[in-house]
């Protein structure tokens, strides 16, 4: 196809890296582990943001903004949270640069401008937010507090990959405060369901909802809910998490409220987030060896129109038809780009939009003008059809729906065919060597067994599924009793 | 009014600080100079963002995202820019914290985790962006590059005030690249006009467009365009700037392109930004001693409905009418909140929404039910009227327009009556002592005179107005010849 894209079967990881760059989604920057999100990639992220933001507001949340920096004394207040993030955080120690006397034209840190207290660039904002909530919450009348923040965060990861794991990433983090444990638990579960709904309806990505084991929980949480997806290489990807934080942060920051019986109690908390990692999940769920495949609900352009012409006269005649279609599609709320650039040939454009995953391409040539037809090409199936010009808008509207559903169904069939139930550790290892995907197996509930399995196979427990039936069994590794199956997989 | 708000005449500065906090817009945080933007304040900022984003896209710009950090070697590449920002920047020097052996339970910077090269938290992104553009621009076909970024930036200011000057603030920064000087100049001017249009149509804030003098220019710019507004205390506020950067950054980062004659040249650049400072400008332009006054185009709730009732039965009857009005207003695209909380009395609510600047308040009591009327109160004029229930939606729609226009007219009249033309330095000083506001005066064009006037009066040249007529005269301070008047003022 002339895209010089490594194929998935050749080298899945290389295919992904190349695709992200070639489809103009993102690239590495001069800062170790930090990416530049390019306009085309950012346009997809904006569509995700808009939809999530709408869903958060519909469930009663408001946006706010808290500082980028967390003073060290606040950072260390919730011990487990601090322990979890201290090893990989960016620390601001100085507030000025000065001319370097040893290197003319160069700057150096001014030793006289050392901060009294170091500032951690937020890896997550529980600490700074709960320190703020202390001033906002006195009585049960101040609860619940349902707040979300769109922000950048920094985790100094050693091994990074565009979108999937970057030192700086963009995300949203919800932070809510409640009067009762039950209400906080309900909120954490609700937001996990919101994430699942978003993933399935917009990313066309089937997910499994579940809870994390203790060792995979968010640092500082009593329970972590998650949505887990399966990529085409059979590896799992954690696409979003929602945490029930108990009273841990309220205790660390002394946030109490007076309940409606006049008694004081610590406030109950949740936090939940999804990030630009979803971009990686989106890419890996649907794309193929020809490039990106985008679900219509998130595609910056749902349709592109390419004129096929020789000479100005033909272009003008085609443009007249194209502009009518553009107008009609926009009236139907369909986003469309008419690419009439004369700097590139139609073949180049076809290739380009295939690489960029535009769901539908309309080609119009001189013969189409005669016949009053257009050529309609689907990106996901690479199939083409001729459609009467007067029917094109209806056909496009229908196809966009069809594509959205087809992508979900295809991904779900793949995912479902890659969940293997095993009863012995030999079967377990065999799946990892051949078919990969999720493994449904009994586990004795201990961190020791979990660690041992990870050490031996690199597979981790992705989640304890929410809707799994209780089934007595014996642990696939230790042979000890187990009350239900959990899902293992190698993961991103 | 029971708001315990310091009045503007008592202490304007205190009035502002109290208002920002009491109206739930923002508050200081645990991090020196950094603010928390509370949900109500953030909702106004979101409305500003949405509108600006629409205007940027309409003028052909796309959003992208670049790293938070600028490696020191890139930061220092454009000398003037580096010099301008080096004195007040947050510097990341380490990437890990560890347990402090001397203080159990505390953390300290891990001395072994020192970065090879320090990272500056972006005070502005020209350096990291132009280093990236180097890889994106080869030929004139890659130009113009019209990109905007919504981001947080950090400038370690010593004296901070909520919204007006904070160590971290939110903004958008446009960064464009062009093939010719003329095109870049046109872009810088266009975006300054976009800012002016936004300020006038949405903030209802009249602005003067002009250029900055050399000493007030952005560090690294060849020309800075600006919009300048006047606050109620007679001090000026720079509300937005747009910079023509010449080839300065292209040269610093070696960004060349091949033009359509096959010759190599450095790329021409612009950058432009507005920030959460606009929130401060909005507050100070319209608000009064009773609290915030919001223009309808930016108010999170344009209308609030308060029921006045005794007992559940009355509330239910009123709620029925209120909910009909809510529905009808929403159908017309008007945002409305029905506050039927039984935890607060109507008087408390009236006070609260006055403080929060909701443009229109609808009160409904038992007598209104009988008469099929509602009481409509305007926040800006504090006037009330009774309106037949069936006419309320039309009346509200009309009043919202009227209020938007009235606020602009009022602010413009105030601004226009506070531009004083002076011809001597005594007159100049007299204005600053009494009436304040903008002073239109001749200036000899030298930085020496500008500095001297600043030293003597604290007034600076806010701008050389775009539309000012050329008028020969003599400098108000030095007596030397001057080709046109400029605008001086004390400023935020």
PDB file of N, CA, C and O in Angstrom, chain B residues 297-355:
ATOM      1  N   UNK B 297     -23.371  36.450  28.645  1.00  0.00           N
ATOM      2  CA  UNK B 297     -22.655  35.553  27.727  1.00  0.00           C
ATOM      3  C   UNK B 297     -21.617  34.667  28.413  1.00  0.00           C
ATOM      4  O   UNK B 297     -21.108  33.734  27.792  1.00  0.00           O
ATOM      5  N   UNK B 298     -21.266  34.967  29.642  1.00  0.00           N
ATOM      6  CA  UNK B 298     -20.277  34.135  30.352  1.00  0.00           C
ATOM      7  C   UNK B 298     -20.795  33.589  31.677  1.00  0.00           C
ATOM      8  O   UNK B 298     -20.072  32.893  32.389  1.00  0.00           O
ATOM      9  N   UNK B 299     -22.029  33.902  32.018  1.00  0.00           N
ATOM     10  CA  UNK B 299     -22.557  33.450  33.310  1.00  0.00           C
ATOM     11  C   UNK B 299     -22.868  31.952  33.277  1.00  0.00           C
ATOM     12  O   UNK B 299     -23.565  31.498  32.381  1.00  0.00           O
ATOM     13  N   UNK B 300     -22.350  31.177  34.244  1.00  0.00           N
ATOM     14  CA  UNK B 300     -22.663  29.736  34.285  1.00  0.00           C
ATOM     15  C   UNK B 300     -24.170  29.489  34.355  1.00  0.00           C
ATOM     16  O   UNK B 300     -24.684  28.603  33.696  1.00  0.00           O
ATOM     17  N   UNK B 301     -24.868  30.285  35.188  1.00  0.00           N
ATOM     18  CA  UNK B 301     -26.335  30.271  35.176  1.00  0.00           C
ATOM     19  C   UNK B 301     -26.776  31.670  34.783  1.00  0.00           C
ATOM     20  O   UNK B 301     -26.458  32.629  35.479  1.00  0.00           O
ATOM     21  N   UNK B 302     -27.535  31.795  33.718  1.00  0.00           N
ATOM     22  CA  UNK B 302     -28.002  33.123  33.318  1.00  0.00           C
ATOM     23  C   UNK B 302     -29.204  33.542  34.162  1.00  0.00           C
ATOM     24  O   UNK B 302     -29.432  34.715  34.384  1.00  0.00           O
ATOM     25  N   UNK B 303     -29.933  32.550  34.615  1.00  0.00           N
ATOM     26  CA  UNK B 303     -31.152  32.808  35.390  1.00  0.00           C
ATOM     27  C   UNK B 303     -31.193  31.843  36.570  1.00  0.00           C
ATOM     28  O   UNK B 303     -30.800  30.683  36.432  1.00  0.00           O
ATOM     29  N   UNK B 304     -31.639  32.348  37.717  1.00  0.00           N
ATOM     30  CA  UNK B 304     -31.902  31.448  38.832  1.00  0.00           C
ATOM     31  C   UNK B 304     -33.352  31.661  39.261  1.00  0.00           C
ATOM     32  O   UNK B 304     -33.861  32.786  39.230  1.00  0.00           O
ATOM     33  N   UNK B 305     -34.004  30.560  39.602  1.00  0.00           N
ATOM     34  CA  UNK B 305     -35.390  30.658  40.086  1.00  0.00           C
ATOM     35  C   UNK B 305     -35.432  30.272  41.561  1.00  0.00           C
ATOM     36  O   UNK B 305     -34.920  29.215  41.942  1.00  0.00           O
ATOM     37  N   UNK B 306     -36.016  31.169  42.377  1.00  0.00           N
ATOM     38  CA  UNK B 306     -36.103  30.911  43.821  1.00  0.00           C
ATOM     39  C   UNK B 306     -37.579  30.847  44.230  1.00  0.00           C
ATOM     40  O   UNK B 306     -38.312  31.808  44.006  1.00  0.00           O
ATOM     41  N   UNK B 307     -38.013  29.739  44.815  1.00  0.00           N
ATOM     42  CA  UNK B 307     -39.403  29.645  45.293  1.00  0.00           C
ATOM     43  C   UNK B 307     -39.532  30.284  46.683  1.00  0.00           C
ATOM     44  O   UNK B 307     -38.629  30.153  47.514  1.00  0.00           O
ATOM     45  N   UNK B 308     -40.639  31.020  46.876  1.00  0.00           N
ATOM     46  CA  UNK B 308     -40.908  31.621  48.194  1.00  0.00           C
ATOM     47  C   UNK B 308     -42.173  30.960  48.728  1.00  0.00           C
ATOM     48  O   UNK B 308     -43.250  31.164  48.168  1.00  0.00           O
ATOM     49  N   UNK B 309     -42.016  30.141  49.774  1.00  0.00           N
ATOM     50  CA  UNK B 309     -43.135  29.290  50.155  1.00  0.00           C
ATOM     51  C   UNK B 309     -43.148  28.986  51.645  1.00  0.00           C
ATOM     52  O   UNK B 309     -42.136  29.113  52.333  1.00  0.00           O
ATOM     53  N   UNK B 310     -44.320  28.592  52.097  1.00  0.00           N
ATOM     54  CA  UNK B 310     -44.452  27.999  53.432  1.00  0.00           C
ATOM     55  C   UNK B 310     -45.099  26.634  53.255  1.00  0.00           C
ATOM     56  O   UNK B 310     -46.216  26.546  52.769  1.00  0.00           O
ATOM     57  N   UNK B 311     -44.404  25.616  53.640  1.00  0.00           N
ATOM     58  CA  UNK B 311     -44.988  24.283  53.601  1.00  0.00           C
ATOM     59  C   UNK B 311     -44.865  23.591  52.251  1.00  0.00           C
ATOM     60  O   UNK B 311     -44.688  24.237  51.211  1.00  0.00           O
ATOM     61  N   UNK B 312     -44.979  22.285  52.313  1.00  0.00           N
ATOM     62  CA  UNK B 312     -44.751  21.431  51.167  1.00  0.00           C
ATOM     63  C   UNK B 312     -45.744  21.684  50.029  1.00  0.00           C
ATOM     64  O   UNK B 312     -45.391  21.672  48.861  1.00  0.00           O
ATOM     65  N   UNK B 313     -47.003  21.967  50.421  1.00  0.00           N
ATOM     66  CA  UNK B 313     -48.051  22.124  49.412  1.00  0.00           C
ATOM     67  C   UNK B 313     -47.764  23.317  48.505  1.00  0.00           C
ATOM     68  O   UNK B 313     -47.843  23.214  47.279  1.00  0.00           O
ATOM     69  N   UNK B 314     -47.415  24.452  49.151  1.00  0.00           N
ATOM     70  CA  UNK B 314     -47.060  25.643  48.375  1.00  0.00           C
ATOM     71  C   UNK B 314     -45.848  25.372  47.483  1.00  0.00           C
ATOM     72  O   UNK B 314     -45.803  25.772  46.326  1.00  0.00           O
ATOM     73  N   UNK B 315     -44.857  24.690  48.062  1.00  0.00           N
ATOM     74  CA  UNK B 315     -43.648  24.409  47.277  1.00  0.00           C
ATOM     75  C   UNK B 315     -43.993  23.607  46.029  1.00  0.00           C
ATOM     76  O   UNK B 315     -43.496  23.874  44.940  1.00  0.00           O
ATOM     77  N   UNK B 316     -44.858  22.647  46.194  1.00  0.00           N
ATOM     78  CA  UNK B 316     -45.220  21.809  45.042  1.00  0.00           C
ATOM     79  C   UNK B 316     -45.921  22.599  43.942  1.00  0.00           C
ATOM     80  O   UNK B 316     -45.622  22.444  42.761  1.00  0.00           O
ATOM     81  N   UNK B 317     -46.823  23.478  44.363  1.00  0.00           N
ATOM     82  CA  UNK B 317     -47.542  24.304  43.386  1.00  0.00           C
ATOM     83  C   UNK B 317     -46.565  25.238  42.664  1.00  0.00           C
ATOM     84  O   UNK B 317     -46.623  25.409  41.445  1.00  0.00           O
ATOM     85  N   UNK B 318     -45.663  25.824  43.444  1.00  0.00           N
ATOM     86  CA  UNK B 318     -44.675  26.736  42.844  1.00  0.00           C
ATOM     87  C   UNK B 318     -43.725  25.965  41.923  1.00  0.00           C
ATOM     88  O   UNK B 318     -43.381  26.418  40.832  1.00  0.00           O
ATOM     89  N   UNK B 319     -43.322  24.782  42.382  1.00  0.00           N
ATOM     90  CA  UNK B 319     -42.373  23.985  41.600  1.00  0.00           C
ATOM     91  C   UNK B 319     -42.938  23.619  40.229  1.00  0.00           C
ATOM     92  O   UNK B 319     -42.208  23.542  39.245  1.00  0.00           O
ATOM     93  N   UNK B 320     -44.248  23.431  40.207  1.00  0.00           N
ATOM     94  CA  UNK B 320     -44.861  23.092  38.930  1.00  0.00           C
ATOM     95  C   UNK B 320     -44.675  24.223  37.922  1.00  0.00           C
ATOM     96  O   UNK B 320     -44.264  24.004  36.781  1.00  0.00           O
ATOM     97  N   UNK B 321     -44.934  25.445  38.376  1.00  0.00           N
ATOM     98  CA  UNK B 321     -44.736  26.621  37.521  1.00  0.00           C
ATOM     99  C   UNK B 321     -43.244  26.785  37.187  1.00  0.00           C
ATOM    100  O   UNK B 321     -42.864  27.011  36.035  1.00  0.00           O
ATOM    101  N   UNK B 322     -42.418  26.662  38.214  1.00  0.00           N
ATOM    102  CA  UNK B 322     -40.974  26.854  38.027  1.00  0.00           C
ATOM    103  C   UNK B 322     -40.434  25.871  36.993  1.00  0.00           C
ATOM    104  O   UNK B 322     -39.656  26.242  36.104  1.00  0.00           O
ATOM    105  N   UNK B 323     -40.830  24.632  37.118  1.00  0.00           N
ATOM    106  CA  UNK B 323     -40.311  23.616  36.188  1.00  0.00           C
ATOM    107  C   UNK B 323     -40.763  23.868  34.743  1.00  0.00           C
ATOM    108  O   UNK B 323     -40.015  23.573  33.813  1.00  0.00           O
ATOM    109  N   UNK B 324     -41.953  24.414  34.594  1.00  0.00           N
ATOM    110  CA  UNK B 324     -42.382  24.797  33.242  1.00  0.00           C
ATOM    111  C   UNK B 324     -41.474  25.886  32.675  1.00  0.00           C
ATOM    112  O   UNK B 324     -41.059  25.835  31.511  1.00  0.00           O
ATOM    113  N   UNK B 325     -41.165  26.871  33.528  1.00  0.00           N
ATOM    114  CA  UNK B 325     -40.304  27.980  33.078  1.00  0.00           C
ATOM    115  C   UNK B 325     -38.898  27.452  32.760  1.00  0.00           C
ATOM    116  O   UNK B 325     -38.295  27.809  31.750  1.00  0.00           O
ATOM    117  N   UNK B 326     -38.393  26.579  33.628  1.00  0.00           N
ATOM    118  CA  UNK B 326     -37.071  25.974  33.385  1.00  0.00           C
ATOM    119  C   UNK B 326     -37.045  25.319  32.012  1.00  0.00           C
ATOM    120  O   UNK B 326     -36.136  25.540  31.209  1.00  0.00           O
ATOM    121  N   UNK B 327     -38.050  24.544  31.743  1.00  0.00           N
ATOM    122  CA  UNK B 327     -38.115  23.810  30.489  1.00  0.00           C
ATOM    123  C   UNK B 327     -38.153  24.764  29.292  1.00  0.00           C
ATOM    124  O   UNK B 327     -37.424  24.597  28.312  1.00  0.00           O
ATOM    125  N   UNK B 328     -38.983  25.782  29.414  1.00  0.00           N
ATOM    126  CA  UNK B 328     -39.126  26.735  28.307  1.00  0.00           C
ATOM    127  C   UNK B 328     -37.840  27.544  28.091  1.00  0.00           C
ATOM    128  O   UNK B 328     -37.465  27.818  26.956  1.00  0.00           O
ATOM    129  N   UNK B 329     -37.193  27.930  29.190  1.00  0.00           N
ATOM    130  CA  UNK B 329     -35.940  28.688  29.057  1.00  0.00           C
ATOM    131  C   UNK B 329     -34.870  27.834  28.382  1.00  0.00           C
ATOM    132  O   UNK B 329     -34.151  28.292  27.495  1.00  0.00           O
ATOM    133  N   UNK B 330     -34.779  26.592  28.809  1.00  0.00           N
ATOM    134  CA  UNK B 330     -33.758  25.698  28.223  1.00  0.00           C
ATOM    135  C   UNK B 330     -34.001  25.481  26.738  1.00  0.00           C
ATOM    136  O   UNK B 330     -33.058  25.388  25.956  1.00  0.00           O
ATOM    137  N   UNK B 331     -35.283  25.405  26.375  1.00  0.00           N
ATOM    138  CA  UNK B 331     -35.627  25.260  24.953  1.00  0.00           C
ATOM    139  C   UNK B 331     -35.080  26.443  24.154  1.00  0.00           C
ATOM    140  O   UNK B 331     -34.769  26.316  22.967  1.00  0.00           O
ATOM    141  N   UNK B 332     -35.013  27.590  24.794  1.00  0.00           N
ATOM    142  CA  UNK B 332     -34.511  28.782  24.130  1.00  0.00           C
ATOM    143  C   UNK B 332     -32.992  28.915  24.266  1.00  0.00           C
ATOM    144  O   UNK B 332     -32.414  29.942  23.899  1.00  0.00           O
ATOM    145  N   UNK B 333     -32.348  27.907  24.846  1.00  0.00           N
ATOM    146  CA  UNK B 333     -30.898  27.939  24.988  1.00  0.00           C
ATOM    147  C   UNK B 333     -30.421  28.805  26.146  1.00  0.00           C
ATOM    148  O   UNK B 333     -29.267  29.235  26.177  1.00  0.00           O
ATOM    149  N   UNK B 334     -31.317  29.064  27.079  1.00  0.00           N
ATOM    150  CA  UNK B 334     -30.946  29.891  28.241  1.00  0.00           C
ATOM    151  C   UNK B 334     -30.650  28.973  29.425  1.00  0.00           C
ATOM    152  O   UNK B 334     -31.416  28.063  29.714  1.00  0.00           O
ATOM    153  N   UNK B 335     -29.512  29.199  30.089  1.00  0.00           N
ATOM    154  CA  UNK B 335     -29.148  28.316  31.204  1.00  0.00           C
ATOM    155  C   UNK B 335     -29.805  28.822  32.476  1.00  0.00           C
ATOM    156  O   UNK B 335     -29.766  29.996  32.802  1.00  0.00           O
ATOM    157  N   UNK B 336     -30.418  27.889  33.176  1.00  0.00           N
ATOM    158  CA  UNK B 336     -31.213  28.271  34.346  1.00  0.00           C
ATOM    159  C   UNK B 336     -31.049  27.235  35.458  1.00  0.00           C
ATOM    160  O   UNK B 336     -30.892  26.047  35.194  1.00  0.00           O
ATOM    161  N   UNK B 337     -31.067  27.734  36.681  1.00  0.00           N
ATOM    162  CA  UNK B 337     -30.979  26.847  37.843  1.00  0.00           C
ATOM    163  C   UNK B 337     -32.226  27.074  38.688  1.00  0.00           C
ATOM    164  O   UNK B 337     -32.597  28.221  38.952  1.00  0.00           O
ATOM    165  N   UNK B 338     -32.873  25.998  39.078  1.00  0.00           N
ATOM    166  CA  UNK B 338     -34.008  26.119  40.007  1.00  0.00           C
ATOM    167  C   UNK B 338     -33.500  25.705  41.374  1.00  0.00           C
ATOM    168  O   UNK B 338     -33.166  24.542  41.590  1.00  0.00           O
ATOM    169  N   UNK B 339     -33.440  26.656  42.288  1.00  0.00           N
ATOM    170  CA  UNK B 339     -32.893  26.355  43.614  1.00  0.00           C
ATOM    171  C   UNK B 339     -34.024  26.104  44.604  1.00  0.00           C
ATOM    172  O   UNK B 339     -34.506  27.005  45.278  1.00  0.00           O
ATOM    173  N   UNK B 340     -34.450  24.854  44.702  1.00  0.00           N
ATOM    174  CA  UNK B 340     -35.537  24.510  45.630  1.00  0.00           C
ATOM    175  C   UNK B 340     -35.036  23.856  46.910  1.00  0.00           C
ATOM    176  O   UNK B 340     -35.762  23.148  47.592  1.00  0.00           O
ATOM    177  N   UNK B 341     -33.761  24.108  47.257  1.00  0.00           N
ATOM    178  CA  UNK B 341     -33.224  23.543  48.498  1.00  0.00           C
ATOM    179  C   UNK B 341     -34.035  24.024  49.696  1.00  0.00           C
ATOM    180  O   UNK B 341     -34.343  25.215  49.801  1.00  0.00           O
ATOM    181  N   UNK B 342     -34.356  23.113  50.596  1.00  0.00           N
ATOM    182  CA  UNK B 342     -35.098  23.541  51.782  1.00  0.00           C
ATOM    183  C   UNK B 342     -34.163  23.840  52.955  1.00  0.00           C
ATOM    184  O   UNK B 342     -34.596  24.120  54.057  1.00  0.00           O
ATOM    185  N   UNK B 343     -32.870  23.773  52.697  1.00  0.00           N
ATOM    186  CA  UNK B 343     -31.894  24.045  53.760  1.00  0.00           C
ATOM    187  C   UNK B 343     -31.610  25.544  53.898  1.00  0.00           C
ATOM    188  O   UNK B 343     -30.960  25.959  54.849  1.00  0.00           O
ATOM    189  N   UNK B 344     -32.031  26.329  52.928  1.00  0.00           N
ATOM    190  CA  UNK B 344     -31.759  27.772  52.963  1.00  0.00           C
ATOM    191  C   UNK B 344     -33.025  28.564  52.678  1.00  0.00           C
ATOM    192  O   UNK B 344     -33.848  28.169  51.860  1.00  0.00           O
ATOM    193  N   UNK B 345     -33.147  29.725  53.345  1.00  0.00           N
ATOM    194  CA  UNK B 345     -34.310  30.592  53.167  1.00  0.00           C
ATOM    195  C   UNK B 345     -34.169  31.435  51.900  1.00  0.00           C
ATOM    196  O   UNK B 345     -33.052  31.688  51.454  1.00  0.00           O
ATOM    197  N   UNK B 346     -35.320  31.916  51.354  1.00  0.00           N
ATOM    198  CA  UNK B 346     -35.262  32.738  50.131  1.00  0.00           C
ATOM    199  C   UNK B 346     -34.313  33.936  50.272  1.00  0.00           C
ATOM    200  O   UNK B 346     -33.538  34.217  49.359  1.00  0.00           O
ATOM    201  N   UNK B 347     -34.370  34.629  51.429  1.00  0.00           N
ATOM    202  CA  UNK B 347     -33.510  35.811  51.610  1.00  0.00           C
ATOM    203  C   UNK B 347     -32.040  35.455  51.478  1.00  0.00           C
ATOM    204  O   UNK B 347     -31.253  36.165  50.846  1.00  0.00           O
ATOM    205  N   UNK B 348     -31.671  34.322  52.055  1.00  0.00           N
ATOM    206  CA  UNK B 348     -30.281  33.845  51.952  1.00  0.00           C
ATOM    207  C   UNK B 348     -29.937  33.585  50.488  1.00  0.00           C
ATOM    208  O   UNK B 348     -28.865  33.954  50.017  1.00  0.00           O
ATOM    209  N   UNK B 349     -30.869  32.988  49.783  1.00  0.00           N
ATOM    210  CA  UNK B 349     -30.616  32.659  48.368  1.00  0.00           C
ATOM    211  C   UNK B 349     -30.487  33.928  47.524  1.00  0.00           C
ATOM    212  O   UNK B 349     -29.613  34.024  46.664  1.00  0.00           O
ATOM    213  N   UNK B 350     -31.374  34.888  47.768  1.00  0.00           N
ATOM    214  CA  UNK B 350     -31.309  36.153  47.020  1.00  0.00           C
ATOM    215  C   UNK B 350     -29.914  36.758  47.172  1.00  0.00           C
ATOM    216  O   UNK B 350     -29.283  37.191  46.204  1.00  0.00           O
ATOM    217  N   UNK B 351     -29.470  36.802  48.417  1.00  0.00           N
ATOM    218  CA  UNK B 351     -28.156  37.340  48.758  1.00  0.00           C
ATOM    219  C   UNK B 351     -27.042  36.597  48.025  1.00  0.00           C
ATOM    220  O   UNK B 351     -26.131  37.192  47.457  1.00  0.00           O
ATOM    221  N   UNK B 352     -27.135  35.285  48.080  1.00  0.00           N
ATOM    222  CA  UNK B 352     -26.123  34.416  47.496  1.00  0.00           C
ATOM    223  C   UNK B 352     -25.991  34.647  45.986  1.00  0.00           C
ATOM    224  O   UNK B 352     -24.884  34.778  45.459  1.00  0.00           O
ATOM    225  N   UNK B 353     -27.133  34.717  45.296  1.00  0.00           N
ATOM    226  CA  UNK B 353     -27.063  34.852  43.830  1.00  0.00           C
ATOM    227  C   UNK B 353     -26.699  36.264  43.400  1.00  0.00           C
ATOM    228  O   UNK B 353     -26.186  36.469  42.299  1.00  0.00           O
ATOM    229  N   UNK B 354     -26.966  37.234  44.294  1.00  0.00           N
ATOM    230  CA  UNK B 354     -26.500  38.593  44.038  1.00  0.00           C
ATOM    231  C   UNK B 354     -24.973  38.588  44.134  1.00  0.00           C
ATOM    232  O   UNK B 354     -24.275  39.117  43.268  1.00  0.00           O
ATOM    233  N   UNK B 355     -24.471  37.975  45.193  1.00  0.00           N
ATOM    234  CA  UNK B 355     -23.016  37.875  45.398  1.00  0.00           C
ATOM    235  C   UNK B 355     -22.352  37.155  44.233  1.00  0.00           C
ATOM    236  O   UNK B 355     -21.248  37.490  43.824  1.00  0.00           O
TER     237      UNK B 355
END
